[in-house]
mmCIF file of C-alpha atoms in Angstrom:
data_model
loop_
_atom_site.group_PDB
_atom_site.id
_atom_site.type_symbol
_atom_site.label_atom_id
_atom_site.label_comp_id
_atom_site.label_asym_id
_atom_site.label_seq_id
_atom_site.Cartn_x
_atom_site.Cartn_y
_atom_site.Cartn_z
ATOM 1 C CA ALA W 1 0.000 0.000 0.000
ATOM 2 C CA GLY W 2 2.848 2.362 0.813
ATOM 3 C CA THR W 3 4.776 1.792 -2.408
ATOM 4 C CA ALA W 4 1.680 2.746 -4.408
ATOM 5 C CA LEU W 5 2.014 6.249 -2.971
ATOM 6 C CA GLY W 6 5.764 6.784 -3.169
ATOM 7 C CA VAL W 7 9.203 5.496 -2.327
ATOM 8 C CA LEU W 8 9.836 3.780 1.010
ATOM 9 C CA GLU W 9 13.191 3.875 2.749
ATOM 10 C CA ARG W 10 14.612 2.974 6.156
ATOM 11 C CA VAL W 11 11.835 0.457 6.783
ATOM 12 C CA GLU W 12 11.884 -1.160 10.216
ATOM 13 C CA ILE W 13 9.535 -3.918 11.313
ATOM 14 C CA ALA W 14 9.738 -4.910 14.975
ATOM 15 C CA ASN W 15 7.790 -7.200 17.268
ATOM 16 C CA MET W 16 7.520 -5.191 20.491
ATOM 17 C CA HIS W 17 6.377 -8.200 22.531
ATOM 18 C CA LEU W 18 9.444 -10.162 21.406
ATOM 19 C CA GLN W 19 11.681 -7.181 22.178
ATOM 20 C CA THR W 20 10.252 -6.990 25.698
ATOM 21 C CA ALA W 21 10.807 -10.722 26.284
ATOM 22 C CA GLN W 22 14.379 -10.481 25.016
ATOM 23 C CA ARG W 23 15.008 -7.439 27.189
ATOM 24 C CA GLU W 24 13.697 -9.175 30.320
ATOM 25 C CA ASP W 25 15.919 -12.159 29.557
ATOM 26 C CA ARG W 26 18.914 -9.844 29.127
ATOM 27 C CA LEU W 27 18.169 -8.095 32.421
ATOM 28 C CA SER W 28 17.821 -11.360 34.338
ATOM 29 C CA HIS W 29 21.103 -12.704 32.970
ATOM 30 C CA GLY W 30 22.805 -9.402 33.686
ATOM 31 C CA GLU W 31 21.862 -9.628 37.344
ATOM 32 C CA THR W 32 22.961 -13.234 37.747
ATOM 33 C CA ASP W 33 26.301 -12.931 36.004
ATOM 34 C CA GLY W 34 27.338 -9.639 37.610
ATOM 35 C CA ALA W 35 27.167 -7.668 34.373
ATOM 36 C CA ARG W 36 24.754 -5.049 35.747
ATOM 37 C CA LYS W 37 26.477 -1.698 36.056
ATOM 38 C CA THR W 38 23.520 0.620 36.616
ATOM 39 C CA ALA W 39 20.338 0.116 38.639
ATOM 40 C CA VAL W 40 17.105 2.112 38.466
ATOM 41 C CA VAL W 41 15.280 3.569 41.466
ATOM 42 C CA ALA W 42 11.754 4.740 40.618
ATOM 43 C CA VAL W 43 9.160 6.765 42.531
ATOM 44 C CA VAL W 44 5.932 4.798 42.271
ATOM 45 C CA SER W 45 2.456 4.721 43.844
ATOM 46 C CA GLY W 46 0.226 1.652 43.695
ATOM 47 C CA GLU W 47 1.177 -2.001 44.051
ATOM 48 C CA GLY W 48 0.399 -2.736 40.398
ATOM 49 C CA ASN W 49 2.644 0.104 39.273
ATOM 50 C CA ARG W 50 5.416 -1.248 41.499
ATOM 51 C CA ARG W 51 5.183 -4.648 39.807
ATOM 52 C CA LEU W 52 5.108 -2.999 36.377
ATOM 53 C CA PHE W 53 8.305 -1.020 36.988
ATOM 54 C CA GLU W 54 10.017 -4.051 38.496
ATOM 55 C CA SER W 55 9.083 -6.133 35.460
ATOM 56 C CA MET W 56 10.792 -3.497 33.302
ATOM 57 C CA GLY W 57 14.004 -3.746 35.318
ATOM 58 C CA ALA W 58 13.697 -1.274 38.234
ATOM 59 C CA THR W 59 15.363 -2.722 41.320
ATOM 60 C CA GLY W 60 14.606 0.094 43.750
ATOM 61 C CA ILE W 61 11.115 1.467 44.476
ATOM 62 C CA VAL W 62 10.341 4.571 46.527
ATOM 63 C CA ASP W 63 6.707 5.100 47.528
ATOM 64 C CA GLY W 64 5.520 8.488 46.342
ATOM 65 C CA GLY W 65 3.276 10.477 44.084
ATOM 66 C CA GLU W 66 0.639 13.148 44.458
ATOM 67 C CA THR W 67 0.567 14.507 48.056
ATOM 68 C CA MET W 68 3.197 11.925 49.096
ATOM 69 C CA ASN W 69 6.651 13.305 48.385
ATOM 70 C CA PRO W 70 9.568 11.077 49.440
ATOM 71 C CA SER W 71 12.538 12.538 51.309
ATOM 72 C CA ALA W 72 16.176 12.604 50.265
ATOM 73 C CA GLU W 73 16.805 10.059 53.019
ATOM 74 C CA GLY W 74 14.247 7.731 51.461
ATOM 75 C CA PHE W 75 16.034 7.987 48.129
ATOM 76 C CA LEU W 76 19.427 7.313 49.726
ATOM 77 C CA GLU W 77 18.111 4.168 51.412
ATOM 78 C CA ALA W 78 16.697 2.890 48.114
ATOM 79 C CA ILE W 79 19.948 3.705 46.288
ATOM 80 C CA ASP W 80 21.987 1.808 48.887
ATOM 81 C CA ARG W 81 19.674 -1.224 48.707
ATOM 82 C CA THR W 82 20.365 -1.658 44.984
ATOM 83 C CA GLN W 83 24.056 -2.378 45.770
ATOM 84 C CA ALA W 84 24.810 -1.146 42.233
ATOM 85 C CA THR W 85 27.945 0.703 41.213
ATOM 86 C CA GLU W 86 25.822 3.435 39.559
ATOM 87 C CA VAL W 87 22.155 4.409 39.796
ATOM 88 C CA VAL W 88 19.500 6.255 37.793
ATOM 89 C CA VAL W 89 16.593 7.763 39.729
ATOM 90 C CA LEU W 90 13.254 8.257 37.990
ATOM 91 C CA ALA W 91 11.426 11.105 39.744
ATOM 92 C CA ASN W 92 8.058 10.501 38.006
ATOM 93 C CA ASN W 93 6.715 13.699 39.578
ATOM 94 C CA VAL W 94 7.988 17.272 39.344
ATOM 95 C CA ASN W 95 7.549 17.723 43.110
ATOM 96 C CA VAL W 96 10.195 15.153 44.024
ATOM 97 C CA VAL W 97 12.989 16.155 41.633
ATOM 98 C CA LEU W 98 14.739 18.384 44.192
ATOM 99 C CA ALA W 99 14.806 15.647 46.851
ATOM 100 C CA ALA W 100 16.090 13.157 44.285
ATOM 101 C CA ARG W 101 18.884 15.520 43.239
ATOM 102 C CA GLN W 102 19.814 16.184 46.849
ATOM 103 C CA ALA W 103 20.120 12.430 47.393
ATOM 104 C CA ALA W 104 22.232 12.148 44.236
ATOM 105 C CA ARG W 105 24.714 14.654 45.667
ATOM 106 C CA LEU W 106 24.919 12.767 48.966
ATOM 107 C CA ALA W 107 25.103 9.226 47.581
ATOM 108 C CA GLN W 108 28.283 7.177 47.776
ATOM 109 C CA VAL W 109 27.962 6.074 44.124
ATOM 110 C CA PRO W 110 27.379 8.061 40.907
ATOM 111 C CA VAL W 111 23.651 8.873 40.604
ATOM 112 C CA GLN W 112 21.820 10.512 37.707
ATOM 113 C CA VAL W 113 18.275 11.892 38.083
ATOM 114 C CA VAL W 114 15.795 11.686 35.216
ATOM 115 C CA PRO W 115 13.242 14.460 35.944
ATOM 116 C CA SER W 116 10.300 12.520 34.474
ATOM 117 C CA SER W 117 7.160 14.504 35.245
ATOM 118 C CA SER W 118 4.739 11.582 35.459
ATOM 119 C CA LEU W 119 4.582 7.890 36.183
ATOM 120 C CA GLN W 120 3.623 7.242 32.545
ATOM 121 C CA ALA W 121 6.672 9.092 31.204
ATOM 122 C CA GLY W 122 8.910 7.234 33.634
ATOM 123 C CA LEU W 123 7.465 3.919 32.556
ATOM 124 C CA GLY W 124 8.069 4.768 28.915
ATOM 125 C CA SER W 125 11.656 5.727 29.679
ATOM 126 C CA MET W 126 12.320 2.224 31.032
ATOM 127 C CA LEU W 127 12.291 0.983 27.437
ATOM 128 C CA ALA W 128 15.653 2.729 26.976
ATOM 129 C CA TYR W 129 17.236 1.305 30.144
ATOM 130 C CA ASP W 130 20.402 -0.776 29.637
ATOM 131 C CA SER W 131 21.718 -2.310 32.857
ATOM 132 C CA ALA W 132 25.190 -2.752 31.361
ATOM 133 C CA ALA W 133 25.597 0.945 30.445
ATOM 134 C CA ASP W 134 26.727 3.651 32.864
ATOM 135 C CA ALA W 135 24.274 5.938 34.656
ATOM 136 C CA GLU W 136 25.036 9.002 32.540
ATOM 137 C CA THR W 137 24.411 7.142 29.271
ATOM 138 C CA ASN W 138 21.223 5.600 30.645
ATOM 139 C CA ALA W 139 19.896 8.903 31.971
ATOM 140 C CA ALA W 140 20.389 10.647 28.621
ATOM 141 C CA ALA W 141 18.657 7.863 26.693
ATOM 142 C CA MET W 142 15.820 7.503 29.208
ATOM 143 C CA GLU W 143 15.151 11.247 29.373
ATOM 144 C CA ASP W 144 15.032 11.417 25.577
ATOM 145 C CA THR W 145 12.574 8.499 25.453
ATOM 146 C CA ALA W 146 10.380 10.007 28.180
ATOM 147 C CA ALA W 147 10.130 13.230 26.181
ATOM 148 C CA GLY W 148 8.477 11.307 23.347
ATOM 149 C CA VAL W 149 5.671 9.938 25.512
ATOM 150 C CA ALA W 150 2.358 11.806 25.485
ATOM 151 C CA THR W 151 0.569 11.473 28.816
ATOM 152 C CA GLY W 152 -3.012 11.810 29.947
ATOM 153 C CA ALA W 153 -5.017 11.370 33.122
ATOM 154 C CA VAL W 154 -8.494 11.580 34.578
ATOM 155 C CA THR W 155 -8.822 12.700 38.177
ATOM 156 C CA VAL W 156 -11.537 14.158 40.422
ATOM 157 C CA ALA W 157 -11.646 17.858 41.252
ATOM 158 C CA SER W 158 -11.110 18.507 44.958
ATOM 159 C CA ARG W 159 -12.613 22.013 44.619
ATOM 160 C CA ASP W 160 -14.411 24.211 42.113
ATOM 161 C CA VAL W 161 -11.968 25.336 39.430
ATOM 162 C CA SER W 162 -12.047 27.530 36.351
ATOM 163 C CA VAL W 163 -9.093 27.260 33.983
ATOM 164 C CA ASP W 164 -8.664 27.947 30.282
ATOM 165 C CA GLY W 165 -12.391 28.469 29.858
ATOM 166 C CA LEU W 166 -13.286 25.213 31.647
ATOM 167 C CA LYS W 167 -15.534 25.443 34.682
ATOM 168 C CA ILE W 168 -15.357 22.284 36.758
ATOM 169 C CA GLU W 169 -17.269 21.716 39.973
ATOM 170 C CA ARG W 170 -15.881 19.933 42.998
ATOM 171 C CA GLY W 171 -16.358 16.172 42.673
ATOM 172 C CA ALA W 172 -16.494 16.252 38.865
ATOM 173 C CA TYR W 173 -13.988 14.514 36.632
ATOM 174 C CA VAL W 174 -11.055 16.470 35.209
ATOM 175 C CA GLY W 175 -9.266 15.315 32.083
ATOM 176 C CA LEU W 176 -5.599 16.214 31.594
ATOM 177 C CA ALA W 177 -3.419 15.893 28.498
ATOM 178 C CA ASP W 178 0.302 16.404 29.100
ATOM 179 C CA GLY W 179 -0.591 18.047 32.393
ATOM 180 C CA GLU W 180 -3.049 20.573 30.934
ATOM 181 C CA PRO W 181 -6.825 20.403 31.617
ATOM 182 C CA VAL W 182 -8.756 19.605 28.437
ATOM 183 C CA ALA W 183 -12.169 18.438 29.714
ATOM 184 C CA GLY W 184 -14.400 18.311 32.753
ATOM 185 C CA GLY W 185 -17.785 16.921 33.728
ATOM 186 C CA THR W 186 -19.718 14.317 35.653
ATOM 187 C CA SER W 187 -19.346 11.560 33.025
ATOM 188 C CA PHE W 188 -16.091 9.622 33.229
ATOM 189 C CA ASP W 189 -16.588 8.224 29.732
ATOM 190 C CA THR W 190 -17.058 11.675 28.185
ATOM 191 C CA VAL W 191 -14.047 13.182 29.934
ATOM 192 C CA ALA W 192 -11.801 10.189 29.226
ATOM 193 C CA THR W 193 -12.831 10.220 25.559
ATOM 194 C CA ALA W 194 -11.837 13.877 25.280
ATOM 195 C CA VAL W 195 -8.398 13.077 26.730
ATOM 196 C CA VAL W 196 -7.902 10.125 24.365
ATOM 197 C CA ASP W 197 -8.947 12.219 21.361
ATOM 198 C CA ARG W 198 -6.399 14.882 22.304
ATOM 199 C CA LEU W 199 -3.612 12.321 22.716
ATOM 200 C CA LEU W 200 -4.421 10.690 19.391
ATOM 201 C CA GLY W 201 -4.344 13.986 17.534
ATOM 202 C CA GLU W 202 -1.166 12.717 15.886
ATOM 203 C CA PRO W 203 -0.301 9.152 14.810
ATOM 204 C CA ARG W 204 0.678 6.839 17.663
ATOM 205 C CA ASP W 205 1.525 3.142 17.976
ATOM 206 C CA VAL W 206 0.549 2.149 21.522
ATOM 207 C CA LEU W 207 -2.029 3.561 23.947
ATOM 208 C CA THR W 208 -1.734 2.296 27.517
ATOM 209 C CA PHE W 209 -4.432 2.622 30.188
ATOM 210 C CA ILE W 210 -3.307 2.383 33.829
ATOM 211 C CA THR W 211 -6.305 2.025 36.121
ATOM 212 C CA GLY W 212 -6.372 3.298 39.694
ATOM 213 C CA GLU W 213 -7.767 1.970 42.954
ATOM 214 C CA ASP W 214 -11.182 3.357 41.930
ATOM 215 C CA GLU W 215 -11.127 1.392 38.686
ATOM 216 C CA PRO W 216 -13.607 2.745 36.104
ATOM 217 C CA GLU W 217 -15.518 0.784 33.474
ATOM 218 C CA LEU W 218 -13.403 0.993 30.318
ATOM 219 C CA GLY W 219 -15.300 -1.358 28.005
ATOM 220 C CA PRO W 220 -17.210 1.235 25.940
ATOM 221 C CA LEU W 221 -14.192 3.543 25.661
ATOM 222 C CA LEU W 222 -11.853 0.750 24.558
ATOM 223 C CA ALA W 223 -14.357 -0.457 21.953
ATOM 224 C CA ARG W 224 -14.729 3.052 20.572
ATOM 225 C CA VAL W 225 -10.963 3.617 20.360
ATOM 226 C CA ALA W 226 -10.432 0.235 18.695
ATOM 227 C CA GLU W 227 -13.082 1.033 16.095
ATOM 228 C CA ARG W 228 -11.693 4.487 15.298
ATOM 229 C CA HIS W 229 -8.027 3.460 15.395
ATOM 230 C CA PRO W 230 -7.788 -0.189 14.297
ATOM 231 C CA GLU W 231 -4.023 0.093 13.811
ATOM 232 C CA LEU W 232 -3.461 1.183 17.434
ATOM 233 C CA GLU W 233 -2.261 -1.306 20.034
ATOM 234 C CA LEU W 234 -4.202 -0.998 23.303
ATOM 235 C CA GLU W 235 -2.880 -2.117 26.685
ATOM 236 C CA VAL W 236 -4.661 -2.051 30.063
ATOM 237 C CA HIS W 237 -2.857 -2.440 33.396
ATOM 238 C CA PRO W 238 -4.797 -2.500 36.721
ATOM 239 C CA ASN W 239 -2.247 -0.801 38.958
ATOM 240 C CA GLY W 240 -4.131 0.756 41.859
ATOM 241 C CA GLN W 241 -2.704 4.283 42.115
ATOM 242 C CA PRO W 242 -4.698 6.705 44.301
ATOM 243 C CA HIS W 243 -6.267 9.986 43.116
ATOM 244 C CA TYR W 244 -6.308 9.015 39.411
ATOM 245 C CA PRO W 245 -8.985 6.574 38.190
ATOM 246 C CA ILE W 246 -7.026 6.357 34.946
ATOM 247 C CA LEU W 247 -3.590 7.287 33.678
ATOM 248 C CA LEU W 248 -2.771 7.156 29.964
ATOM 249 C CA SER W 249 0.477 6.758 28.099
ATOM 250 C CA ASP W 250 0.641 7.318 24.347
ATOM 251 C CA GLU W 251 3.762 6.221 22.471
#
């Protein structure tokens, strides 16, 4: 179909599931044979999110997120527990970057901080993690990968707000795209659809839904997205984070 429209070059066809399996195998062998040079410490909320980051190779987890900012001491303890020669810290929230950087200055091993602004961006950055590379190389690659991840979320307004022409009452749903409010209302499905539409404003390959402890009904939304974007790969992970019924990652 493509060649009927023009000339194709630099074609790459990759099986992402196979890549993930190969990467997990590489990580496991790296840990057993002593080849791991750099470990990852990630700030995570929700037991499901913890398991997800660990499955991607993170060996240190610090509990944190909205309204729960970890201390520099907490970071130092997690860094020490990795017993790695170098460490990368994923902040996953703009409010914890300063504490992470303070810990990096105090640590006994080289530590690089990736100032990922959300859990979704941090998770995406794990695709670039190479346990055999040094922390500086990993941090540069992971930060670059995180920058290419579009993020979305649906939360509940804790007070009446008016921003960018949106008037949202306390208790209503708020839809965010890359941190900016794009929709509000009493219908989760309507607000979530508006967020998805904004994220899919440009071509994407994978859309990931991370459900919170107040897990919403996603069936109608998933069916609608699949119908409108048949080429899009959809993933759903029940991860139990507080405050956000749904987090979205668009890659």
